[in-house]
Amino acid sequence: MPASVKPGVVTGQALVDLLNYAKENEFAIPGVNIVGTNSINACLEAAKIAGGPVMVTFSKGGGQFIAGKAADNTNDAACIAGTVAGALHVRAVAKLYGVPVILHTDHCQKAWLPWIDALLEASEDYFAKNGEPLFSSHMLDLSEEPLEENIAICKKYLTRMAKINMLLEMELGVTGGEEDGVDNSNVDSSRLYTQPEEVWQTYQELASVPSGNFTVAAAFGNVHGVYAPGNVTLKPEILHSTQKFIKEKLGCKSDKPVSFVFHGGSGSSQADIQYAIKAGVIKMNLDTDTQWAFWDGVNQYSKKNAPYLQTQIGNPEGPIKPNKKYYDPRVSLRSGEQSMAARLVQAMKDLNCIDRL
């Protein structure tokens, strides 16, 4: 692990060093969508067990849930406050797990840019006080816009973010399926596959930003969610051909000039994941599988202890025996955390993200 990368939240040059280290050593960091402190803690626990870095990812809806669904969300106030609160939680506890953590936000479409604007203001304020941004990086998903507009907006944001050492993740093409308010389930299949020329056009513009650092979510058939075999056709060879194309354009020595990210990773075969990593994928998103794992942990706990979860008093041990230690929310939620952490450790094995510290 590069000397610049320490336990706790990683930003700036340390983040760049970490991502380059991942690319050079052919492993990818899991980017896990969270919805509260329980799923955050499960991510950190998994990273500690696996001995690898992790990316904690906040969606706009996840941020709102952290603030509370009853909170006033006028002008995205709850989405903003909850996302900031979640980031501060990670900053408060991450070092206790002894692992590097990337603080990231997920898909932000054009209509949601005010959410990112407010988070950038929070990071700019944090930077002024602490010398680093609150978040490590943000993702802009303007893939539904014309390519030129997508690139122009991303370049504008990267210029702002570079001033406080933040990294930008941008999307080309479309990730199919539906996730957290972004529905591409009926998109034309041709848009699921990004062309090398589109990545090159993007690379040229974003690389021209002084001190700008960025990753690219290029579509290669990715779909959010888990579907029956045969419904999704991943083509990670697109990433390989794109790297070759851009290497020739740049005339550089590196075989992987672009840092790619893998969206819609849930349910993907290990072979496709490994092949994508060899093409320069340094992060893979996870949400559907980890959500199921959390629920399954809670569900299994409920089934196992059903006789103790029917009433406050009375169970197989006696009619006046109390059940408080069984229905204490911390017990069932802990089962969810452990189940999610175990699933995430398995994902980290698939990503070669084991014993990397």
Coordinates of C-alpha atoms in Angstrom, one line a residue:
M1 CA 0.0 0.0 0.0
P2 CA 1.4 3.5 -0.9
A3 CA 2.8 5.3 2.2
S4 CA 0.4 8.2 1.6
V5 CA -2.6 5.9 2.2
K6 CA -3.5 5.7 5.9
P7 CA -6.4 4.3 7.9
G8 CA -9.4 6.5 7.8
V9 CA -10.9 8.6 5.0
V10 CA -8.6 8.9 2.0
T11 CA -8.7 12.1 -0.2
G12 CA -6.5 14.0 -2.6
Q13 CA -3.2 12.6 -3.6
A14 CA -3.6 9.6 -1.3
L15 CA -6.8 8.7 -3.1
V16 CA -5.0 8.9 -6.5
D17 CA -2.2 6.8 -5.1
L18 CA -4.6 4.2 -3.9
L19 CA -6.5 3.9 -7.2
N20 CA -3.3 3.7 -9.1
Y21 CA -2.1 1.0 -6.8
A22 CA -5.3 -0.9 -7.4
K23 CA -4.9 -0.6 -11.1
E24 CA -1.3 -1.7 -11.1
N25 CA -2.0 -4.7 -8.8
E26 CA -5.2 -5.7 -10.6
F27 CA -7.7 -5.4 -7.8
A28 CA -10.9 -3.4 -7.5
I29 CA -12.4 -1.6 -4.5
P30 CA -16.0 -2.3 -3.6
G31 CA -18.2 0.8 -3.8
V32 CA -21.1 -0.1 -1.5
N33 CA -24.4 1.8 -1.3
I34 CA -25.4 2.5 2.3
V35 CA -28.6 3.7 3.9
G36 CA -27.6 4.3 7.5
T37 CA -25.0 3.6 10.2
N38 CA -25.7 -0.1 10.3
S39 CA -24.8 -0.6 6.6
I40 CA -21.8 1.8 7.0
N41 CA -20.5 -0.2 9.9
A42 CA -21.0 -3.4 7.9
C43 CA -18.8 -2.0 5.2
L44 CA -16.0 -1.0 7.6
E45 CA -16.3 -4.4 9.3
A46 CA -15.9 -6.3 6.0
A47 CA -12.9 -4.2 5.1
K48 CA -11.3 -4.9 8.4
I49 CA -11.9 -8.7 8.0
A50 CA -10.7 -8.7 4.4
G51 CA -7.7 -6.4 4.9
G52 CA -8.6 -4.2 2.0
P53 CA -9.8 -0.6 1.3
V54 CA -13.6 0.1 0.9
M55 CA -15.7 2.8 -0.7
V56 CA -18.7 4.0 1.3
T57 CA -21.3 5.4 -1.2
F58 CA -24.2 7.7 -0.5
S59 CA -27.1 7.9 -2.9
K60 CA -29.5 10.9 -2.8
G61 CA -32.2 8.7 -1.4
G62 CA -29.9 7.1 1.0
G63 CA -29.0 10.5 2.4
Q64 CA -32.6 11.3 2.8
F65 CA -33.2 8.1 4.7
I66 CA -30.3 8.9 7.1
A67 CA -31.9 12.2 7.9
G68 CA -35.3 10.6 8.4
K69 CA -38.2 10.2 6.0
A70 CA -40.3 12.6 8.1
A71 CA -37.7 15.4 7.9
D72 CA -38.4 18.4 5.8
N73 CA -36.9 17.8 2.3
T74 CA -37.7 21.1 0.8
N75 CA -35.0 21.9 -1.8
D76 CA -33.4 18.5 -0.9
A77 CA -32.6 19.7 2.6
A78 CA -33.0 16.2 4.2
C79 CA -31.0 14.6 1.3
I80 CA -28.2 17.0 1.9
A81 CA -28.2 16.9 5.7
G82 CA -28.4 13.1 5.8
T83 CA -25.5 12.7 3.4
V84 CA -23.3 15.1 5.3
A85 CA -24.3 13.4 8.6
G86 CA -23.4 10.0 7.1
A87 CA -20.0 11.3 6.0
L88 CA -19.3 12.7 9.4
H89 CA -20.1 9.4 11.0
V90 CA -17.6 7.6 8.7
R91 CA -15.0 10.2 9.6
A92 CA -15.6 9.7 13.3
V93 CA -15.2 6.0 13.3
A94 CA -13.2 4.8 10.2
K95 CA -9.8 4.9 11.9
L96 CA -11.1 2.6 14.6
Y97 CA -11.4 -0.1 11.9
G98 CA -7.8 0.4 10.7
V99 CA -8.7 0.6 7.0
P100 CA -8.6 3.2 4.2
V101 CA -12.1 4.4 3.3
I102 CA -13.2 6.4 0.3
L103 CA -16.2 8.7 0.9
H104 CA -18.2 8.8 -2.3
T105 CA -21.7 9.7 -3.7
D106 CA -23.6 7.7 -6.3
H107 CA -25.5 8.5 -9.5
C108 CA -26.4 12.2 -9.7
Q109 CA -28.4 13.1 -12.8
K110 CA -28.8 16.6 -14.2
A111 CA -31.9 17.4 -12.2
W112 CA -30.2 16.5 -8.9
L113 CA -27.1 18.7 -9.4
P114 CA -28.3 21.1 -6.6
W115 CA -27.7 18.1 -4.2
I116 CA -24.1 17.9 -5.3
D117 CA -23.7 21.7 -5.2
A118 CA -24.6 21.7 -1.5
L119 CA -22.3 18.8 -0.8
L120 CA -19.5 20.6 -2.6
E121 CA -20.1 23.6 -0.4
A122 CA -19.8 21.3 2.7
S123 CA -16.5 20.0 1.3
E124 CA -15.2 23.5 0.6
D125 CA -16.0 24.6 4.1
Y126 CA -14.4 21.4 5.5
F127 CA -11.4 22.0 3.3
A128 CA -11.0 25.6 4.6
K129 CA -10.9 24.3 8.1
N130 CA -9.1 21.0 7.8
G131 CA -7.0 21.1 4.6
E132 CA -9.0 18.3 2.9
P133 CA -12.5 17.9 1.6
L134 CA -15.3 16.3 3.6
F135 CA -15.9 13.8 0.7
S136 CA -13.3 12.0 -1.3
S137 CA -15.2 12.1 -4.6
H138 CA -18.6 12.6 -6.3
M139 CA -20.2 10.9 -9.2
L140 CA -22.1 12.7 -12.0
D141 CA -24.4 10.6 -14.2
L142 CA -25.2 12.8 -17.1
S143 CA -25.4 9.9 -19.5
E144 CA -28.9 10.8 -20.5
E145 CA -27.7 14.1 -21.9
P146 CA -25.9 14.6 -25.2
L147 CA -22.3 13.6 -25.0
E148 CA -21.0 17.2 -25.5
E149 CA -23.2 18.5 -22.7
N150 CA -22.2 15.6 -20.4
I151 CA -18.5 16.3 -20.9
A152 CA -19.0 20.1 -20.5
I153 CA -20.8 19.9 -17.2
C154 CA -18.4 17.3 -15.9
K155 CA -15.5 19.5 -16.9
K156 CA -17.1 22.5 -15.1
Y157 CA -17.5 20.4 -11.9
L158 CA -14.1 18.9 -12.1
T159 CA -12.5 22.3 -12.3
R160 CA -14.3 23.3 -9.1
M161 CA -13.5 20.0 -7.4
A162 CA -9.8 20.1 -8.3
K163 CA -9.4 23.2 -6.2
I164 CA -10.1 21.2 -3.0
N165 CA -8.4 17.9 -4.2
M166 CA -11.6 16.0 -5.0
L167 CA -12.0 13.3 -7.6
L168 CA -14.8 13.1 -10.1
E169 CA -16.4 9.9 -11.4
M170 CA -18.4 10.4 -14.6
E171 CA -20.6 8.1 -16.6
L172 CA -20.7 7.4 -20.3
G173 CA -23.4 5.2 -21.8
V174 CA -26.2 4.0 -19.7
T175 CA -26.4 1.4 -16.9
G176 CA -29.6 -0.5 -17.4
G177 CA -32.2 -1.5 -14.8
E178 CA -33.5 0.6 -11.9
E179 CA -31.8 1.8 -8.7
D180 CA -32.7 4.4 -6.2
G181 CA -34.9 6.6 -8.4
V182 CA -32.8 6.2 -11.6
D183 CA -34.8 4.0 -14.0
N184 CA -33.2 2.8 -17.2
S185 CA -35.0 -0.4 -17.5
N186 CA -36.5 0.4 -21.0
V187 CA -33.4 2.1 -22.5
D188 CA -32.3 1.1 -26.0
S189 CA -29.8 -1.7 -25.7
S190 CA -27.3 0.2 -28.0
R191 CA -26.8 2.8 -25.3
L192 CA -25.5 0.1 -22.9
Y193 CA -22.2 -0.1 -24.8
T194 CA -19.8 2.8 -24.8
Q195 CA -17.6 3.4 -27.8
P196 CA -13.8 4.0 -27.5
E197 CA -14.1 7.3 -29.3
E198 CA -16.5 8.6 -26.6
V199 CA -14.1 7.7 -23.9
W200 CA -11.2 9.4 -25.8
Q201 CA -13.3 12.6 -26.3
T202 CA -14.0 12.6 -22.6
Y203 CA -10.5 11.8 -21.5
Q204 CA -9.1 14.7 -23.6
E205 CA -11.4 17.3 -22.0
L206 CA -11.1 16.2 -18.4
A207 CA -7.4 15.6 -18.6
S208 CA -7.0 19.3 -19.5
V209 CA -8.3 20.4 -16.1
P210 CA -5.4 21.6 -14.0
S211 CA -4.9 19.1 -11.1
G212 CA -8.0 17.3 -12.1
N213 CA -8.4 13.6 -11.3
F214 CA -11.3 11.5 -12.6
T215 CA -12.6 8.0 -13.3
V216 CA -14.9 6.8 -16.0
A217 CA -18.0 4.6 -15.7
A218 CA -18.1 3.3 -19.3
A219 CA -21.1 1.1 -20.1
F220 CA -20.3 -2.4 -21.3
G221 CA -23.8 -4.0 -20.8
N222 CA -24.0 -3.2 -17.1
V223 CA -27.4 -3.5 -15.5
H224 CA -28.5 -2.5 -12.0
G225 CA -30.1 -5.4 -10.0
V226 CA -30.0 -9.2 -10.3
Y227 CA -31.6 -10.8 -13.3
A228 CA -32.0 -14.4 -14.7
P229 CA -29.1 -15.8 -16.7
G230 CA -29.2 -14.7 -20.3
N231 CA -30.9 -11.4 -19.6
V232 CA -27.7 -9.4 -19.3
T233 CA -24.8 -9.5 -21.8
L234 CA -21.7 -8.0 -20.3
K235 CA -18.9 -7.2 -22.8
P236 CA -15.8 -6.2 -20.7
E237 CA -13.7 -6.6 -23.9
I238 CA -15.0 -3.1 -24.7
L239 CA -12.8 -1.8 -21.8
H240 CA -9.8 -3.6 -23.1
S241 CA -10.2 -2.2 -26.7
T242 CA -10.8 1.3 -25.3
Q243 CA -7.5 1.2 -23.3
K244 CA -5.6 0.1 -26.4
F245 CA -7.3 2.9 -28.4
I246 CA -6.4 5.6 -26.0
K247 CA -2.9 4.3 -25.4
E248 CA -2.3 4.7 -29.2
K249 CA -3.8 8.2 -29.2
L250 CA -1.6 9.3 -26.2
G251 CA 1.5 7.4 -27.3
C252 CA 2.0 6.5 -23.7
K253 CA 3.8 3.5 -22.1
S254 CA 0.9 2.5 -19.8
D255 CA -1.4 -0.2 -21.1
K256 CA -4.2 1.2 -18.9
P257 CA -4.3 5.0 -19.1
V258 CA -7.9 5.2 -18.0
S259 CA -9.2 4.3 -14.6
F260 CA -12.6 2.6 -15.1
V261 CA -15.3 1.8 -12.7
F262 CA -17.8 -1.0 -12.9
H263 CA -21.5 -0.2 -12.3
G264 CA -24.3 -2.7 -12.0
G265 CA -21.9 -5.3 -10.5
S266 CA -24.5 -7.3 -8.5
G267 CA -25.0 -10.8 -9.9
S268 CA -22.0 -10.6 -12.4
S269 CA -19.9 -13.7 -13.0
Q270 CA -16.5 -13.8 -11.4
A271 CA -15.0 -14.3 -14.9
D272 CA -16.5 -11.1 -16.1
I273 CA -15.4 -9.2 -13.0
Q274 CA -11.8 -10.5 -13.3
Y275 CA -11.6 -9.7 -17.0
A276 CA -12.9 -6.1 -16.3
I277 CA -10.3 -5.6 -13.6
K278 CA -7.5 -6.6 -16.0
A279 CA -8.8 -3.8 -18.2
G280 CA -8.2 -1.1 -15.6
V281 CA -11.4 -1.3 -13.4
I282 CA -10.5 -0.1 -10.0
K283 CA -13.9 0.1 -8.4
M284 CA -17.1 -2.0 -8.6
N285 CA -20.5 -0.8 -7.3
L286 CA -22.5 -3.1 -5.0
D287 CA -26.0 -2.5 -3.8
T288 CA -28.5 -5.2 -4.7
D289 CA -26.5 -8.1 -3.3
T290 CA -25.6 -6.3 -0.1
Q291 CA -29.2 -5.2 0.5
W292 CA -30.3 -8.8 0.2
A293 CA -27.6 -9.9 2.6
F294 CA -28.6 -7.4 5.2
W295 CA -32.3 -8.4 5.0
D296 CA -31.4 -12.1 5.0
G297 CA -29.5 -11.7 8.2
V298 CA -32.4 -10.0 9.9
N299 CA -34.9 -12.5 8.5
Q300 CA -32.8 -15.5 9.6
Y301 CA -32.6 -14.0 13.1
S302 CA -36.4 -13.6 13.2
K303 CA -37.0 -17.2 12.0
K304 CA -34.5 -18.6 14.5
N305 CA -36.0 -16.7 17.5
A306 CA -39.6 -16.6 16.4
P307 CA -41.0 -18.1 19.7
Y308 CA -39.3 -15.2 21.6
L309 CA -40.5 -12.5 19.3
Q310 CA -44.3 -12.8 19.6
T311 CA -44.9 -11.0 22.9
Q312 CA -43.0 -9.0 25.4
I313 CA -43.6 -11.6 28.1
G314 CA -43.8 -15.3 27.7
N315 CA -41.7 -17.8 25.6
P316 CA -40.9 -21.5 25.5
E317 CA -39.0 -21.2 28.8
G318 CA -42.0 -20.0 30.7
P319 CA -45.2 -17.8 30.6
I320 CA -43.5 -15.0 32.6
K321 CA -40.1 -15.0 31.0
P322 CA -39.2 -11.7 29.4
N323 CA -38.2 -11.4 25.8
K324 CA -36.5 -8.0 25.8
K325 CA -33.0 -9.3 24.9
Y326 CA -34.5 -10.9 21.8
Y327 CA -36.5 -7.9 20.5
D328 CA -33.9 -5.3 21.3
P329 CA -33.4 -3.8 17.8
R330 CA -29.6 -3.9 18.2
V331 CA -29.7 -7.7 18.1
S332 CA -31.5 -8.2 14.8
L333 CA -29.7 -5.3 13.2
R334 CA -26.4 -6.8 14.3
S335 CA -27.4 -10.0 12.5
G336 CA -28.0 -7.9 9.4
E337 CA -24.6 -6.2 9.7
Q338 CA -22.8 -9.5 10.1
S339 CA -24.6 -11.0 7.1
M340 CA -23.9 -8.0 4.9
A341 CA -20.3 -7.9 6.0
A342 CA -19.9 -11.6 5.1
R343 CA -21.3 -11.0 1.6
L344 CA -19.1 -8.0 1.2
V345 CA -16.0 -10.0 2.2
Q346 CA -16.9 -12.5 -0.5
A347 CA -17.2 -9.7 -3.0
M348 CA -13.8 -8.4 -2.0
K349 CA -12.4 -11.9 -2.7
D350 CA -13.9 -11.7 -6.2
L351 CA -12.3 -8.3 -6.7
N352 CA -8.9 -9.4 -5.5
C353 CA -9.3 -6.9 -2.7
I354 CA -7.9 -9.2 0.1
D355 CA -4.9 -8.6 2.3
R356 CA -4.0 -5.4 0.4
L357 CA -3.1 -3.4 3.5

